[in-house]
XYZ file of C-alpha atoms in Angstrom:
312
model
C 46.587 69.106 115.223
C 43.633 71.016 116.621
C 40.341 70.538 114.683
C 39.954 74.219 113.855
C 43.510 74.383 112.492
C 42.880 71.389 110.238
C 39.756 73.021 108.863
C 41.654 76.258 108.247
C 44.420 74.386 106.400
C 41.852 72.577 104.244
C 40.154 75.830 103.309
C 43.497 77.396 102.424
C 44.248 74.398 100.236
C 40.989 74.878 98.364
C 41.825 78.532 97.814
C 45.243 77.653 96.448
C 44.189 74.831 94.174
C 40.708 75.920 93.113
C 40.733 77.143 89.482
C 38.383 79.984 90.384
C 40.861 81.233 92.959
C 43.744 81.359 90.508
C 44.559 84.694 88.943
C 44.445 84.587 85.147
C 47.890 84.311 83.634
C 49.219 86.275 80.657
C 47.080 86.007 77.535
C 48.517 83.464 75.109
C 45.848 83.078 72.406
C 48.025 84.646 69.708
C 50.492 87.300 68.660
C 49.987 91.059 68.972
C 48.947 92.626 65.687
C 47.829 89.281 64.240
C 44.554 87.451 63.661
C 44.138 83.791 64.517
C 41.387 81.173 64.828
C 40.825 80.425 68.522
C 38.914 77.420 69.872
C 36.478 78.605 72.536
C 36.735 76.215 75.455
C 34.681 73.063 74.930
C 32.113 74.722 72.668
C 33.390 72.911 69.588
C 33.460 76.267 67.775
C 36.262 78.643 66.878
C 36.280 82.366 66.175
C 38.711 84.765 64.581
C 40.505 86.832 67.236
C 42.568 89.899 66.360
C 44.934 91.111 69.068
C 45.911 94.744 68.556
C 49.431 95.827 67.700
C 51.274 96.553 70.911
C 48.985 94.277 72.951
C 50.449 93.531 76.390
C 49.595 89.920 77.365
C 49.752 90.901 81.034
C 47.018 93.558 80.692
C 43.468 92.441 79.812
C 42.075 94.600 76.994
C 38.587 95.695 75.918
C 36.801 93.283 73.571
C 34.578 94.123 70.581
C 32.512 91.366 68.996
C 32.138 91.926 65.249
C 29.111 90.002 63.967
C 28.788 89.255 60.260
C 25.689 89.704 58.124
C 23.335 86.897 57.147
C 25.121 84.357 54.964
C 28.539 85.744 55.837
C 31.485 84.630 57.949
C 33.560 86.221 60.659
C 36.689 86.102 58.537
C 35.090 88.027 55.661
C 33.469 90.514 58.039
C 36.797 91.260 59.665
C 38.368 91.896 56.270
C 35.607 94.172 54.952
C 34.887 96.275 58.054
C 38.375 97.665 58.671
C 37.824 97.109 62.388
C 41.123 95.254 62.868
C 42.984 98.376 61.737
C 40.956 100.473 64.187
C 41.772 97.941 66.909
C 45.487 98.288 66.196
C 45.196 102.040 66.543
C 43.001 102.136 69.647
C 44.147 99.001 71.487
C 41.076 96.764 71.682
C 40.618 93.096 70.783
C 38.245 92.120 67.960
C 36.432 88.779 68.002
C 34.788 87.840 64.701
C 32.788 84.632 65.188
C 30.705 82.635 62.750
C 27.006 82.399 63.555
C 25.553 79.070 64.602
C 23.160 78.228 61.751
C 24.834 77.163 58.465
C 23.444 78.528 55.197
C 25.064 78.043 51.780
C 28.715 79.081 52.194
C 28.093 81.091 55.372
C 25.978 81.323 58.512
C 22.989 83.130 60.066
C 22.390 84.152 63.674
C 19.845 82.546 65.952
C 17.507 85.334 67.060
C 14.556 83.501 68.622
C 11.092 84.244 67.310
C 11.984 85.928 64.015
C 12.749 84.328 60.655
C 16.237 84.278 59.196
C 16.826 85.329 55.597
C 15.727 81.806 54.601
C 12.256 82.526 56.013
C 12.642 79.855 58.706
C 12.291 80.679 62.398
C 15.145 79.144 64.459
C 14.053 76.106 66.414
C 15.151 74.373 69.626
C 17.674 72.276 67.709
C 19.595 75.290 66.421
C 22.767 76.551 68.085
C 22.299 79.028 70.946
C 24.424 81.959 69.781
C 23.846 84.047 72.907
C 25.197 81.241 75.067
C 28.168 80.797 72.737
C 29.115 84.481 72.754
C 28.786 84.861 76.517
C 30.811 81.669 76.956
C 33.486 83.225 74.759
C 33.629 86.251 77.074
C 34.229 83.981 80.061
C 36.838 81.944 78.200
C 38.832 84.959 77.008
C 38.603 86.600 80.434
C 39.786 83.376 82.098
C 42.742 83.340 79.683
C 43.756 86.777 80.951
C 43.045 88.415 77.579
C 39.858 90.409 78.160
C 38.525 92.899 80.686
C 35.001 91.508 81.022
C 33.666 94.872 82.173
C 34.563 96.352 78.775
C 32.899 94.039 76.271
C 30.936 95.460 73.319
C 29.042 94.211 70.274
C 28.704 95.555 66.762
C 27.659 93.900 63.527
C 26.382 94.363 60.000
C 22.769 93.752 58.937
C 21.836 90.378 60.476
C 24.856 90.865 62.738
C 23.472 94.270 63.704
C 20.181 92.640 64.592
C 22.126 90.090 66.654
C 24.034 92.889 68.423
C 20.657 94.476 69.195
C 19.410 91.151 70.560
C 22.435 90.894 72.837
C 21.518 94.323 74.196
C 18.048 93.001 74.954
C 18.916 89.673 76.572
C 22.554 89.920 77.721
C 22.854 93.459 79.069
C 24.650 92.066 82.100
C 27.564 91.057 79.846
C 27.868 93.940 77.366
C 28.778 97.557 78.093
C 27.324 98.995 74.840
C 26.158 97.989 71.364
C 26.645 99.486 67.887
C 24.412 97.884 65.236
C 25.230 98.791 61.622
C 22.246 98.817 59.203
C 20.531 96.551 61.733
C 19.232 98.383 64.835
C 16.295 96.637 66.504
C 14.666 96.893 69.939
C 12.987 93.506 70.104
C 10.948 91.556 67.595
C 8.157 93.184 65.569
C 4.761 92.838 67.222
C 2.719 90.059 65.660
C -0.471 92.146 65.632
C 1.196 95.469 64.720
C 4.564 94.731 63.056
C 5.214 98.454 62.616
C 5.962 98.526 66.373
C 8.582 96.681 68.466
C 7.156 94.148 70.902
C 8.086 95.304 74.441
C 7.855 91.741 75.743
C 10.785 90.663 73.556
C 13.329 93.213 74.769
C 13.650 93.612 78.512
C 17.306 94.399 79.286
C 18.470 94.055 82.873
C 20.000 97.529 82.822
C 20.150 100.619 80.577
C 22.053 99.758 77.383
C 24.061 102.478 75.583
C 23.392 102.356 71.832
C 25.040 103.921 68.806
C 23.583 102.808 65.483
C 24.792 103.457 61.949
C 22.597 103.303 58.855
C 22.129 104.614 55.331
C 18.918 106.306 54.259
C 19.060 104.590 50.853
C 19.196 101.076 52.328
C 16.512 98.982 50.605
C 17.304 95.738 52.493
C 16.766 97.053 56.034
C 15.127 100.401 55.214
C 15.228 102.987 57.989
C 11.655 103.844 56.912
C 10.487 100.360 57.917
C 8.874 97.629 55.867
C 11.094 95.033 54.256
C 11.308 91.430 55.447
C 9.390 89.949 58.364
C 12.333 90.298 60.731
C 12.509 94.062 60.045
C 9.096 95.802 59.675
C 9.342 98.789 62.039
C 11.399 101.942 61.456
C 14.834 102.759 62.807
C 13.245 105.737 64.602
C 10.866 103.366 66.396
C 13.866 101.315 67.529
C 15.657 104.427 68.791
C 12.536 105.578 70.623
C 12.115 102.204 72.302
C 15.739 102.116 73.471
C 15.334 105.670 74.764
C 12.292 104.533 76.754
C 14.140 101.516 78.126
C 17.112 103.704 79.080
C 15.012 106.400 80.745
C 16.232 109.151 78.396
C 14.673 112.569 79.008
C 16.174 114.686 76.225
C 15.781 114.486 72.450
C 19.014 115.343 70.655
C 18.858 118.026 67.998
C 19.407 116.473 64.589
C 22.668 117.866 63.254
C 25.091 117.332 60.402
C 28.420 116.077 61.732
C 30.202 115.362 58.441
C 29.614 115.525 54.737
C 26.447 113.466 54.125
C 26.297 112.231 57.738
C 23.791 113.465 60.303
C 23.204 112.467 63.909
C 20.032 112.106 65.956
C 18.978 110.391 69.147
C 18.398 110.827 72.856
C 20.442 112.076 75.820
C 20.126 112.586 79.589
C 19.642 108.829 79.963
C 20.069 106.733 83.081
C 23.635 105.651 83.785
C 24.860 107.535 80.716
C 23.099 105.094 78.372
C 22.605 107.516 75.485
C 20.943 106.450 72.247
C 22.628 107.801 69.094
C 21.769 107.267 65.436
C 24.216 108.213 62.679
C 22.687 108.255 59.219
C 24.616 108.477 55.954
C 22.654 110.344 53.310
C 22.596 108.158 50.225
C 24.202 105.285 52.128
C 23.099 101.770 51.287
C 23.203 98.341 52.875
C 26.897 98.261 53.745
C 29.398 99.018 56.518
C 28.566 102.727 56.854
C 30.054 102.936 60.349
C 32.765 105.398 61.297
C 35.058 103.028 63.211
C 36.721 105.802 65.185
C 33.353 107.212 66.304
C 32.158 103.690 67.107
C 35.147 103.080 69.353
C 34.927 106.526 70.987
C 31.348 105.686 72.031
C 32.397 102.291 73.363
C 35.531 103.559 75.114
C 33.500 105.994 77.225
C 31.363 103.193 78.691
C 32.057 100.356 81.102
C 29.620 97.720 82.282
C 28.826 98.096 85.986
C 29.525 95.226 88.348
C 26.784 92.620 88.217
C 25.690 93.154 91.804
C 24.873 96.774 90.899
C 22.692 95.948 87.886
C 19.006 96.797 87.981
C 16.192 96.364 85.507
C 14.811 99.385 83.615
C 11.326 100.426 84.635
């Protein structure tokens, strides 16, 4: 056998038997229209996964992470948000994980540098939730379940703050975010907490944002104040995302439904609009319109990683 032919045969063997060269098979993490607990690789953690009714195991689907509020669980968040029903209608997968830091009967998310609802700032010994969630994307994509260019994050309260954090630090993995009563654009500045700290939110690309809130929320008030992890206003968060996304047009504030008005920014780089939907009289609850949330997500796909660039 000639030397070059032997080398060629060896390389072909690597291509055939290398796991990375294998095409993902049909998704087999559960049944269409059902919710099940799925172990995520070797992470030692499981999350609730809802496959939509009519899901085709041979066709990877969009994925929406649904992140619970502080002290909650993924299972309870899935039940209270109604997002599984929206997934059945629109054809996306919902992943509802538990956060990594236990508290009472639930969990809180690890957002570095800001205190949780207990008042404690997460330390180096706490679970890395960003790593866990991005690992889950890879695992579900490798299983043939998920189109990793169409992955999104939403969440309630502390979960909304975590979704915001993912937009800041994992923009290369998420196509858009939709915080609910939890929009942030980085941690509050230590010297001027009424402003977001630019150093703590530097996404690698423009991040499309739709945020839902109630103007009567006293836990995470859109007027600012509140706990140490909150401090600045929702408008300040929208303005900062608009700056990061290079938006050049302020949207006219308009009523879009009974007691719901919309504001934000348009003409943004790569279509990364920033939209706020406010429910007049709405409190600290799931005030999101799930159909509008999905319509915003469905219009956006994450670009290939080689095309990503950092906002100026």
